[in-house]
């Protein structure tokens, strides 16, 4: 485990002020020392959802990119497609959203290259011989670069409890197949007593594996990929996961 460095930042603080602190943090922690001149560095961050503003702001990410450039490395912004529906589920929509949020070349002065291709299936299997998987499927461009700089914001996550740098790397740099493997043990059920048949889960399920049966949502688990979208959109707490048992593989 390496050293951990902190700088205090207050809620609502101006991003340009935070950027100055991050610059200080970068210098003080010597975060860039491990990269060499000429190394291709994938700068992985989350460009934000279309419906919220909770992502690291471009001005802060740019400070780190500028530092990497000054050191003679070749940084580029990168991300992967999500399993769930929405504006981050393929490269075209995702990059358009990133530009909308200020991560375009005009502002960042580096390109944005989706690491897993147009549809999330550009991947490289990597042997790890781990506890749950012998091989993992990671986004193809990540397997080619000399370094990765991960810039993450703090967020709660239904499967892992907390989403930070480890999740941003482990899940965020996996290809679609890699993400599916991680979620494969999650198997939601509908509490028919709580379901009011609003249809939101049917609308958002990326697998279209939920239908109405006798006036209640029903999940056909054989096609479920365990993404948790149904849980996220249900306002009636009618979707149940057995987190204690089923999320263990995902967390480990
Ligand atoms: S979102 Fe919830 S309440 Fe609505 S249909 Fe699905 S399970 Fe039922
Ligand atoms: S049923 Fe729920 S967890 Fe399964 S694929 Fe659909 S939205 Fe994802």
PDB file of C-alpha atoms and ligand atoms in Angstrom:
ATOM      1  CA  UNK A   1       0.000   0.000   0.000  1.00  0.00           C
ATOM      2  CA  UNK A   2       1.377   3.390  -0.970  1.00  0.00           C
ATOM      3  CA  UNK A   3       1.186   6.636   0.945  1.00  0.00           C
ATOM      4  CA  UNK A   4      -2.111   8.529   0.965  1.00  0.00           C
ATOM      5  CA  UNK A   5      -2.142  12.320   0.581  1.00  0.00           C
ATOM      6  CA  UNK A   6      -5.056  14.641   1.333  1.00  0.00           C
ATOM      7  CA  UNK A   7      -5.905  18.268   0.726  1.00  0.00           C
ATOM      8  CA  UNK A   8      -8.988  19.772   2.385  1.00  0.00           C
ATOM      9  CA  UNK A   9     -11.763  20.812  -0.001  1.00  0.00           C
ATOM     10  CA  UNK A  10     -15.092  22.237   1.110  1.00  0.00           C
ATOM     11  CA  UNK A  11     -18.482  21.511  -0.353  1.00  0.00           C
ATOM     12  CA  UNK A  12     -19.301  23.944  -3.148  1.00  0.00           C
ATOM     13  CA  UNK A  13     -15.727  25.225  -3.428  1.00  0.00           C
ATOM     14  CA  UNK A  14     -14.909  26.868  -6.752  1.00  0.00           C
ATOM     15  CA  UNK A  15     -13.412  24.207  -9.115  1.00  0.00           C
ATOM     16  CA  UNK A  16     -10.522  26.492 -10.096  1.00  0.00           C
ATOM     17  CA  UNK A  17      -9.552  26.734  -6.421  1.00  0.00           C
ATOM     18  CA  UNK A  18      -9.761  22.955  -6.118  1.00  0.00           C
ATOM     19  CA  UNK A  19      -7.620  22.654  -9.255  1.00  0.00           C
ATOM     20  CA  UNK A  20      -4.836  24.666  -7.565  1.00  0.00           C
ATOM     21  CA  UNK A  21      -4.954  22.323  -4.581  1.00  0.00           C
ATOM     22  CA  UNK A  22      -4.850  19.272  -6.836  1.00  0.00           C
ATOM     23  CA  UNK A  23      -1.778  20.716  -8.535  1.00  0.00           C
ATOM     24  CA  UNK A  24      -0.123  21.008  -5.146  1.00  0.00           C
ATOM     25  CA  UNK A  25      -1.234  17.489  -4.257  1.00  0.00           C
ATOM     26  CA  UNK A  26       0.149  16.116  -7.511  1.00  0.00           C
ATOM     27  CA  UNK A  27       3.534  17.768  -6.974  1.00  0.00           C
ATOM     28  CA  UNK A  28       3.763  16.850  -3.325  1.00  0.00           C
ATOM     29  CA  UNK A  29       2.758  13.215  -3.822  1.00  0.00           C
ATOM     30  CA  UNK A  30       5.070  12.869  -6.855  1.00  0.00           C
ATOM     31  CA  UNK A  31       2.221  10.993  -8.496  1.00  0.00           C
ATOM     32  CA  UNK A  32       3.737  11.306 -11.950  1.00  0.00           C
ATOM     33  CA  UNK A  33       7.172   9.977 -11.028  1.00  0.00           C
ATOM     34  CA  UNK A  34       6.355   6.457 -12.101  1.00  0.00           C
ATOM     35  CA  UNK A  35       5.763   7.481 -15.725  1.00  0.00           C
ATOM     36  CA  UNK A  36       8.553   7.941 -18.260  1.00  0.00           C
ATOM     37  CA  UNK A  37       8.921  10.393 -21.106  1.00  0.00           C
ATOM     38  CA  UNK A  38       7.087   9.056 -24.161  1.00  0.00           C
ATOM     39  CA  UNK A  39       4.755   6.787 -22.141  1.00  0.00           C
ATOM     40  CA  UNK A  40       1.137   6.671 -23.321  1.00  0.00           C
ATOM     41  CA  UNK A  41      -0.978   7.481 -20.238  1.00  0.00           C
ATOM     42  CA  UNK A  42      -4.717   6.757 -20.172  1.00  0.00           C
ATOM     43  CA  UNK A  43      -6.397   9.319 -17.896  1.00  0.00           C
ATOM     44  CA  UNK A  44      -9.507   7.542 -16.651  1.00  0.00           C
ATOM     45  CA  UNK A  45     -12.260   9.605 -15.160  1.00  0.00           C
ATOM     46  CA  UNK A  46     -16.063   9.709 -15.136  1.00  0.00           C
ATOM     47  CA  UNK A  47     -17.491  12.367 -17.453  1.00  0.00           C
ATOM     48  CA  UNK A  48     -20.755  12.557 -15.508  1.00  0.00           C
ATOM     49  CA  UNK A  49     -24.304  11.499 -16.218  1.00  0.00           C
ATOM     50  CA  UNK A  50     -26.626  13.658 -18.311  1.00  0.00           C
ATOM     51  CA  UNK A  51     -28.888  14.113 -15.299  1.00  0.00           C
ATOM     52  CA  UNK A  52     -26.419  15.235 -12.658  1.00  0.00           C
ATOM     53  CA  UNK A  53     -23.283  17.271 -12.013  1.00  0.00           C
ATOM     54  CA  UNK A  54     -21.438  14.891  -9.706  1.00  0.00           C
ATOM     55  CA  UNK A  55     -18.209  14.322 -11.555  1.00  0.00           C
ATOM     56  CA  UNK A  56     -14.701  15.751 -11.266  1.00  0.00           C
ATOM     57  CA  UNK A  57     -14.766  19.030 -13.159  1.00  0.00           C
ATOM     58  CA  UNK A  58     -12.694  19.378 -16.379  1.00  0.00           C
ATOM     59  CA  UNK A  59     -10.571  22.218 -14.963  1.00  0.00           C
ATOM     60  CA  UNK A  60      -9.346  19.851 -12.230  1.00  0.00           C
ATOM     61  CA  UNK A  61      -8.631  16.974 -14.619  1.00  0.00           C
ATOM     62  CA  UNK A  62      -6.779  19.369 -16.921  1.00  0.00           C
ATOM     63  CA  UNK A  63      -4.304  20.275 -14.185  1.00  0.00           C
ATOM     64  CA  UNK A  64      -3.213  16.645 -14.044  1.00  0.00           C
ATOM     65  CA  UNK A  65      -3.138  16.302 -17.832  1.00  0.00           C
ATOM     66  CA  UNK A  66      -0.952  19.406 -18.099  1.00  0.00           C
ATOM     67  CA  UNK A  67       1.418  17.968 -15.506  1.00  0.00           C
ATOM     68  CA  UNK A  68       1.646  14.701 -17.437  1.00  0.00           C
ATOM     69  CA  UNK A  69       2.380  16.630 -20.636  1.00  0.00           C
ATOM     70  CA  UNK A  70       5.052  18.729 -18.939  1.00  0.00           C
ATOM     71  CA  UNK A  71       6.735  15.482 -17.892  1.00  0.00           C
ATOM     72  CA  UNK A  72       6.911  14.457 -21.557  1.00  0.00           C
ATOM     73  CA  UNK A  73       4.280  11.692 -21.404  1.00  0.00           C
ATOM     74  CA  UNK A  74       1.446  11.318 -23.923  1.00  0.00           C
ATOM     75  CA  UNK A  75      -1.819  11.511 -21.968  1.00  0.00           C
ATOM     76  CA  UNK A  76      -5.305  11.016 -23.377  1.00  0.00           C
ATOM     77  CA  UNK A  77      -8.727  10.898 -21.747  1.00  0.00           C
ATOM     78  CA  UNK A  78     -10.448   7.546 -21.656  1.00  0.00           C
ATOM     79  CA  UNK A  79     -13.601   5.794 -20.490  1.00  0.00           C
ATOM     80  CA  UNK A  80     -15.644   2.656 -21.183  1.00  0.00           C
ATOM     81  CA  UNK A  81     -19.292   2.064 -21.982  1.00  0.00           C
ATOM     82  CA  UNK A  82     -21.753   1.205 -19.238  1.00  0.00           C
ATOM     83  CA  UNK A  83     -23.955  -1.883 -19.068  1.00  0.00           C
ATOM     84  CA  UNK A  84     -27.010   0.201 -18.307  1.00  0.00           C
ATOM     85  CA  UNK A  85     -29.029   2.182 -20.823  1.00  0.00           C
ATOM     86  CA  UNK A  86     -28.451   5.884 -21.236  1.00  0.00           C
ATOM     87  CA  UNK A  87     -25.965   8.314 -22.689  1.00  0.00           C
ATOM     88  CA  UNK A  88     -22.907   6.363 -21.548  1.00  0.00           C
ATOM     89  CA  UNK A  89     -23.760   3.010 -23.112  1.00  0.00           C
ATOM     90  CA  UNK A  90     -21.902   3.452 -26.432  1.00  0.00           C
ATOM     91  CA  UNK A  91     -18.910   5.481 -27.588  1.00  0.00           C
ATOM     92  CA  UNK A  92     -20.808   8.025 -29.697  1.00  0.00           C
ATOM     93  CA  UNK A  93     -23.324   9.065 -27.055  1.00  0.00           C
ATOM     94  CA  UNK A  94     -20.698   8.881 -24.340  1.00  0.00           C
ATOM     95  CA  UNK A  95     -18.162  11.112 -26.083  1.00  0.00           C
ATOM     96  CA  UNK A  96     -20.916  13.592 -27.004  1.00  0.00           C
ATOM     97  CA  UNK A  97     -21.878  13.764 -23.335  1.00  0.00           C
ATOM     98  CA  UNK A  98     -18.235  14.236 -22.352  1.00  0.00           C
ATOM     99  CA  UNK A  99     -17.924  17.167 -24.760  1.00  0.00           C
ATOM    100  CA  UNK A 100     -21.163  18.642 -23.390  1.00  0.00           C
ATOM    101  CA  UNK A 101     -19.618  18.472 -19.898  1.00  0.00           C
ATOM    102  CA  UNK A 102     -16.451  20.272 -20.989  1.00  0.00           C
ATOM    103  CA  UNK A 103     -14.103  17.350 -21.739  1.00  0.00           C
ATOM    104  CA  UNK A 104     -13.738  18.097 -25.474  1.00  0.00           C
ATOM    105  CA  UNK A 105     -10.386  18.677 -27.178  1.00  0.00           C
ATOM    106  CA  UNK A 106     -11.051  22.428 -27.326  1.00  0.00           C
ATOM    107  CA  UNK A 107     -10.895  22.596 -23.521  1.00  0.00           C
ATOM    108  CA  UNK A 108      -8.643  19.700 -22.549  1.00  0.00           C
ATOM    109  CA  UNK A 109      -6.133  19.784 -25.427  1.00  0.00           C
ATOM    110  CA  UNK A 110      -5.910  15.977 -25.441  1.00  0.00           C
ATOM    111  CA  UNK A 111      -8.091  13.483 -27.333  1.00  0.00           C
ATOM    112  CA  UNK A 112     -10.771  11.340 -25.764  1.00  0.00           C
ATOM    113  CA  UNK A 113     -10.368   7.728 -26.818  1.00  0.00           C
ATOM    114  CA  UNK A 114     -12.905   5.154 -25.674  1.00  0.00           C
ATOM    115  CA  UNK A 115     -10.821   2.270 -24.372  1.00  0.00           C
ATOM    116  CA  UNK A 116     -13.366  -0.433 -25.225  1.00  0.00           C
ATOM    117  CA  UNK A 117     -14.382   0.687 -28.716  1.00  0.00           C
ATOM    118  CA  UNK A 118     -17.718   1.682 -30.150  1.00  0.00           C
ATOM    119  CA  UNK A 119     -19.893  -0.823 -28.285  1.00  0.00           C
ATOM    120  CA  UNK A 120     -17.798  -1.900 -25.311  1.00  0.00           C
ATOM    121  CA  UNK A 121     -16.613  -5.138 -26.903  1.00  0.00           C
ATOM    122  CA  UNK A 122     -13.070  -4.155 -27.865  1.00  0.00           C
ATOM    123  CA  UNK A 123     -11.250  -6.123 -25.182  1.00  0.00           C
ATOM    124  CA  UNK A 124      -8.149  -8.019 -24.174  1.00  0.00           C
ATOM    125  CA  UNK A 125      -8.302 -11.076 -21.888  1.00  0.00           C
ATOM    126  CA  UNK A 126      -5.664 -10.881 -19.165  1.00  0.00           C
ATOM    127  CA  UNK A 127      -4.652 -13.843 -17.050  1.00  0.00           C
ATOM    128  CA  UNK A 128      -4.774 -13.088 -13.314  1.00  0.00           C
ATOM    129  CA  UNK A 129      -5.435 -16.503 -11.725  1.00  0.00           C
ATOM    130  CA  UNK A 130      -7.476 -14.778  -9.024  1.00  0.00           C
ATOM    131  CA  UNK A 131      -9.945 -16.053  -6.458  1.00  0.00           C
ATOM    132  CA  UNK A 132     -12.986 -15.886  -8.744  1.00  0.00           C
ATOM    133  CA  UNK A 133     -11.580 -15.546 -12.241  1.00  0.00           C
ATOM    134  CA  UNK A 134      -8.541 -16.957 -13.988  1.00  0.00           C
ATOM    135  CA  UNK A 135      -8.906 -14.373 -16.730  1.00  0.00           C
ATOM    136  CA  UNK A 136     -10.455 -10.910 -16.766  1.00  0.00           C
ATOM    137  CA  UNK A 137     -11.600  -8.988 -19.821  1.00  0.00           C
ATOM    138  CA  UNK A 138     -10.271  -5.459 -19.863  1.00  0.00           C
ATOM    139  CA  UNK A 139     -10.765  -2.645 -22.346  1.00  0.00           C
ATOM    140  CA  UNK A 140      -8.315  -3.238 -25.205  1.00  0.00           C
ATOM    141  CA  UNK A 141      -6.568   0.138 -25.184  1.00  0.00           C
ATOM    142  CA  UNK A 142      -5.787  -0.201 -21.473  1.00  0.00           C
ATOM    143  CA  UNK A 143      -3.793  -3.346 -22.165  1.00  0.00           C
ATOM    144  CA  UNK A 144      -1.606  -1.371 -24.592  1.00  0.00           C
ATOM    145  CA  UNK A 145      -0.687   1.749 -22.636  1.00  0.00           C
ATOM    146  CA  UNK A 146       2.309   2.183 -20.339  1.00  0.00           C
ATOM    147  CA  UNK A 147       0.328   3.861 -17.565  1.00  0.00           C
ATOM    148  CA  UNK A 148      -3.114   4.759 -16.247  1.00  0.00           C
ATOM    149  CA  UNK A 149      -3.986   7.807 -14.138  1.00  0.00           C
ATOM    150  CA  UNK A 150      -7.324   7.280 -12.392  1.00  0.00           C
ATOM    151  CA  UNK A 151      -9.231  10.379 -11.254  1.00  0.00           C
ATOM    152  CA  UNK A 152     -12.334   9.440  -9.272  1.00  0.00           C
ATOM    153  CA  UNK A 153     -15.101  11.125  -7.338  1.00  0.00           C
ATOM    154  CA  UNK A 154     -16.667   9.645  -4.219  1.00  0.00           C
ATOM    155  CA  UNK A 155     -20.009   7.950  -4.823  1.00  0.00           C
ATOM    156  CA  UNK A 156     -22.244   5.360  -3.221  1.00  0.00           C
ATOM    157  CA  UNK A 157     -22.699   2.171  -5.238  1.00  0.00           C
ATOM    158  CA  UNK A 158     -25.401  -0.447  -4.807  1.00  0.00           C
ATOM    159  CA  UNK A 159     -23.156  -3.443  -5.338  1.00  0.00           C
ATOM    160  CA  UNK A 160     -19.871  -2.353  -3.843  1.00  0.00           C
ATOM    161  CA  UNK A 161     -21.105   0.054  -1.179  1.00  0.00           C
ATOM    162  CA  UNK A 162     -18.603   2.722  -2.124  1.00  0.00           C
ATOM    163  CA  UNK A 163     -17.370   3.651  -5.571  1.00  0.00           C
ATOM    164  CA  UNK A 164     -13.900   5.208  -5.700  1.00  0.00           C
ATOM    165  CA  UNK A 165     -10.601   4.604  -7.446  1.00  0.00           C
ATOM    166  CA  UNK A 166     -10.676   0.805  -7.103  1.00  0.00           C
ATOM    167  CA  UNK A 167     -14.149   0.511  -8.609  1.00  0.00           C
ATOM    168  CA  UNK A 168     -13.332   3.147 -11.228  1.00  0.00           C
ATOM    169  CA  UNK A 169     -10.462   0.901 -12.295  1.00  0.00           C
ATOM    170  CA  UNK A 170     -11.762  -2.632 -11.693  1.00  0.00           C
ATOM    171  CA  UNK A 171     -15.204  -2.105 -13.162  1.00  0.00           C
ATOM    172  CA  UNK A 172     -14.611   1.098 -15.078  1.00  0.00           C
ATOM    173  CA  UNK A 173     -11.817  -0.308 -17.218  1.00  0.00           C
ATOM    174  CA  UNK A 174     -13.427  -3.681 -17.868  1.00  0.00           C
ATOM    175  CA  UNK A 175     -14.975  -4.384 -21.256  1.00  0.00           C
ATOM    176  CA  UNK A 176     -18.676  -5.158 -21.462  1.00  0.00           C
ATOM    177  CA  UNK A 177     -17.963  -8.886 -21.092  1.00  0.00           C
ATOM    178  CA  UNK A 178     -15.695  -8.156 -18.125  1.00  0.00           C
ATOM    179  CA  UNK A 179     -18.410  -6.108 -16.425  1.00  0.00           C
ATOM    180  CA  UNK A 180     -20.962  -8.847 -17.071  1.00  0.00           C
ATOM    181  CA  UNK A 181     -18.713 -11.413 -15.421  1.00  0.00           C
ATOM    182  CA  UNK A 182     -18.378  -9.188 -12.338  1.00  0.00           C
ATOM    183  CA  UNK A 183     -22.166  -8.885 -12.033  1.00  0.00           C
ATOM    184  CA  UNK A 184     -22.944 -12.496 -12.852  1.00  0.00           C
ATOM    185  CA  UNK A 185     -23.891 -13.582  -9.325  1.00  0.00           C
ATOM    186  CA  UNK A 186     -26.450 -10.796  -8.801  1.00  0.00           C
ATOM    187  CA  UNK A 187     -30.002 -12.018  -9.221  1.00  0.00           C
ATOM    188  CA  UNK A 188     -32.823  -9.610  -8.315  1.00  0.00           C
ATOM    189  CA  UNK A 189     -36.374 -10.594  -7.363  1.00  0.00           C
ATOM    190  CA  UNK A 190     -39.594  -8.548  -7.326  1.00  0.00           C
ATOM    191  CA  UNK A 191     -41.561  -8.119  -4.114  1.00  0.00           C
ATOM    192  CA  UNK A 192     -45.021  -8.344  -5.684  1.00  0.00           C
ATOM    193  CA  UNK A 193     -46.608  -6.838  -2.572  1.00  0.00           C
ATOM    194  CA  UNK A 194     -44.632  -3.618  -3.077  1.00  0.00           C
ATOM    195  CA  UNK A 195     -44.761  -3.449  -6.905  1.00  0.00           C
ATOM    196  CA  UNK A 196     -47.340  -0.982  -8.208  1.00  0.00           C
ATOM    197  CA  UNK A 197     -46.759  -1.886 -11.872  1.00  0.00           C
ATOM    198  CA  UNK A 198     -45.406   1.563 -12.810  1.00  0.00           C
ATOM    199  CA  UNK A 199     -43.287  -0.036 -15.570  1.00  0.00           C
ATOM    200  CA  UNK A 200     -40.084   1.908 -14.890  1.00  0.00           C
ATOM    201  CA  UNK A 201     -37.966  -1.210 -14.474  1.00  0.00           C
ATOM    202  CA  UNK A 202     -39.230  -2.584 -17.798  1.00  0.00           C
ATOM    203  CA  UNK A 203     -38.288   0.645 -19.497  1.00  0.00           C
ATOM    204  CA  UNK A 204     -34.732   0.749 -18.091  1.00  0.00           C
ATOM    205  CA  UNK A 205     -33.715  -2.930 -18.058  1.00  0.00           C
ATOM    206  CA  UNK A 206     -30.875  -3.158 -20.635  1.00  0.00           C
ATOM    207  CA  UNK A 207     -31.687  -6.823 -21.242  1.00  0.00           C
ATOM    208  CA  UNK A 208     -35.461  -6.329 -21.651  1.00  0.00           C
ATOM    209  CA  UNK A 209     -35.806  -9.217 -19.285  1.00  0.00           C
ATOM    210  CA  UNK A 210     -38.637  -7.843 -17.134  1.00  0.00           C
ATOM    211  CA  UNK A 211     -42.283  -8.218 -18.134  1.00  0.00           C
ATOM    212  CA  UNK A 212     -45.660  -7.759 -16.485  1.00  0.00           C
ATOM    213  CA  UNK A 213     -47.147 -11.000 -15.212  1.00  0.00           C
ATOM    214  CA  UNK A 214     -50.546 -10.842 -13.519  1.00  0.00           C
ATOM    215  CA  UNK A 215     -50.227  -7.083 -13.153  1.00  0.00           C
ATOM    216  CA  UNK A 216     -46.792  -7.145 -11.431  1.00  0.00           C
ATOM    217  CA  UNK A 217     -43.229  -6.878 -12.702  1.00  0.00           C
ATOM    218  CA  UNK A 218     -41.533 -10.235 -13.214  1.00  0.00           C
ATOM    219  CA  UNK A 219     -37.803 -10.747 -13.834  1.00  0.00           C
ATOM    220  CA  UNK A 220     -36.788 -13.548 -16.168  1.00  0.00           C
ATOM    221  CA  UNK A 221     -33.513 -14.211 -14.393  1.00  0.00           C
ATOM    222  CA  UNK A 222     -31.989 -16.364 -17.142  1.00  0.00           C
ATOM    223  CA  UNK A 223     -31.254 -13.197 -19.158  1.00  0.00           C
ATOM    224  CA  UNK A 224     -30.494 -10.887 -16.225  1.00  0.00           C
ATOM    225  CA  UNK A 225     -26.966  -9.483 -16.095  1.00  0.00           C
ATOM    226  CA  UNK A 226     -27.241  -8.177 -12.531  1.00  0.00           C
ATOM    227  CA  UNK A 227     -26.658  -4.539 -13.467  1.00  0.00           C
ATOM    228  CA  UNK A 228     -29.001  -3.210 -10.760  1.00  0.00           C
ATOM    229  CA  UNK A 229     -30.811  -0.707 -12.982  1.00  0.00           C
ATOM    230  CA  UNK A 230     -34.222  -2.065 -11.921  1.00  0.00           C
ATOM    231  CA  UNK A 231     -33.295  -1.449  -8.301  1.00  0.00           C
ATOM    232  CA  UNK A 232     -32.102   2.064  -9.045  1.00  0.00           C
ATOM    233  CA  UNK A 233     -35.261   3.164 -10.870  1.00  0.00           C
ATOM    234  CA  UNK A 234     -37.887   1.511  -8.660  1.00  0.00           C
ATOM    235  CA  UNK A 235     -39.385   4.170  -6.409  1.00  0.00           C
ATOM    236  CA  UNK A 236     -41.399   1.609  -4.453  1.00  0.00           C
ATOM    237  CA  UNK A 237     -38.542  -0.532  -3.108  1.00  0.00           C
ATOM    238  CA  UNK A 238     -40.019  -3.528  -4.877  1.00  0.00           C
ATOM    239  CA  UNK A 239     -36.744  -4.869  -6.298  1.00  0.00           C
ATOM    240  CA  UNK A 240     -34.758  -7.018  -3.911  1.00  0.00           C
ATOM    241  CA  UNK A 241     -31.212  -8.274  -4.111  1.00  0.00           C
ATOM    242  CA  UNK A 242     -29.609 -10.554  -1.579  1.00  0.00           C
ATOM    243  CA  UNK A 243     -26.609  -8.267  -1.165  1.00  0.00           C
ATOM    244  CA  UNK A 244     -24.944 -10.229   1.606  1.00  0.00           C
ATOM    245  CA  UNK A 245     -24.638 -13.355  -0.490  1.00  0.00           C
ATOM    246  CA  UNK A 246     -24.769 -12.175  -4.080  1.00  0.00           C
ATOM    247  CA  UNK A 247     -22.573  -9.074  -4.132  1.00  0.00           C
ATOM    248  CA  UNK A 248     -19.567 -10.793  -2.586  1.00  0.00           C
ATOM    249  CA  UNK A 249     -18.015 -11.816  -5.906  1.00  0.00           C
ATOM    250  CA  UNK A 250     -18.472  -8.316  -7.292  1.00  0.00           C
ATOM    251  CA  UNK A 251     -16.810  -6.775  -4.254  1.00  0.00           C
ATOM    252  CA  UNK A 252     -13.936  -9.237  -4.161  1.00  0.00           C
TER     253      UNK A 252
HETATM  254  S1  LIG B   1     -40.203  -0.130 -11.064  1.00  0.00           S
HETATM  255 FE1  LIG B   1     -40.809  -1.131  -9.156  1.00  0.00          FE
HETATM  256  S2  LIG B   1     -42.956  -0.627  -8.866  1.00  0.00           S
HETATM  257 FE2  LIG B   1     -42.445  -0.162 -11.014  1.00  0.00          FE
HETATM  258  S3  LIG B   1     -42.991  -2.026 -12.123  1.00  0.00           S
HETATM  259 FE3  LIG B   1     -40.840  -2.206 -11.581  1.00  0.00          FE
HETATM  260  S4  LIG B   1     -40.804  -3.313  -9.628  1.00  0.00           S
HETATM  261 FE4  LIG B   1     -42.901  -2.595  -9.953  1.00  0.00          FE
HETATM  262  S1  LIG B   2     -33.503  -7.379 -14.353  1.00  0.00           S
HETATM  263 FE1  LIG B   2     -32.569  -5.651 -13.296  1.00  0.00          FE
HETATM  264  S2  LIG B   2     -30.501  -6.342 -12.793  1.00  0.00           S
HETATM  265 FE2  LIG B   2     -31.329  -7.753 -14.352  1.00  0.00          FE
HETATM  266  S3  LIG B   2     -30.610  -6.924 -16.290  1.00  0.00           S
HETATM  267 FE3  LIG B   2     -32.646  -6.060 -15.932  1.00  0.00          FE
HETATM  268  S4  LIG B   2     -32.274  -4.119 -14.896  1.00  0.00           S
HETATM  269 FE4  LIG B   2     -30.366  -5.288 -14.786  1.00  0.00          FE
END
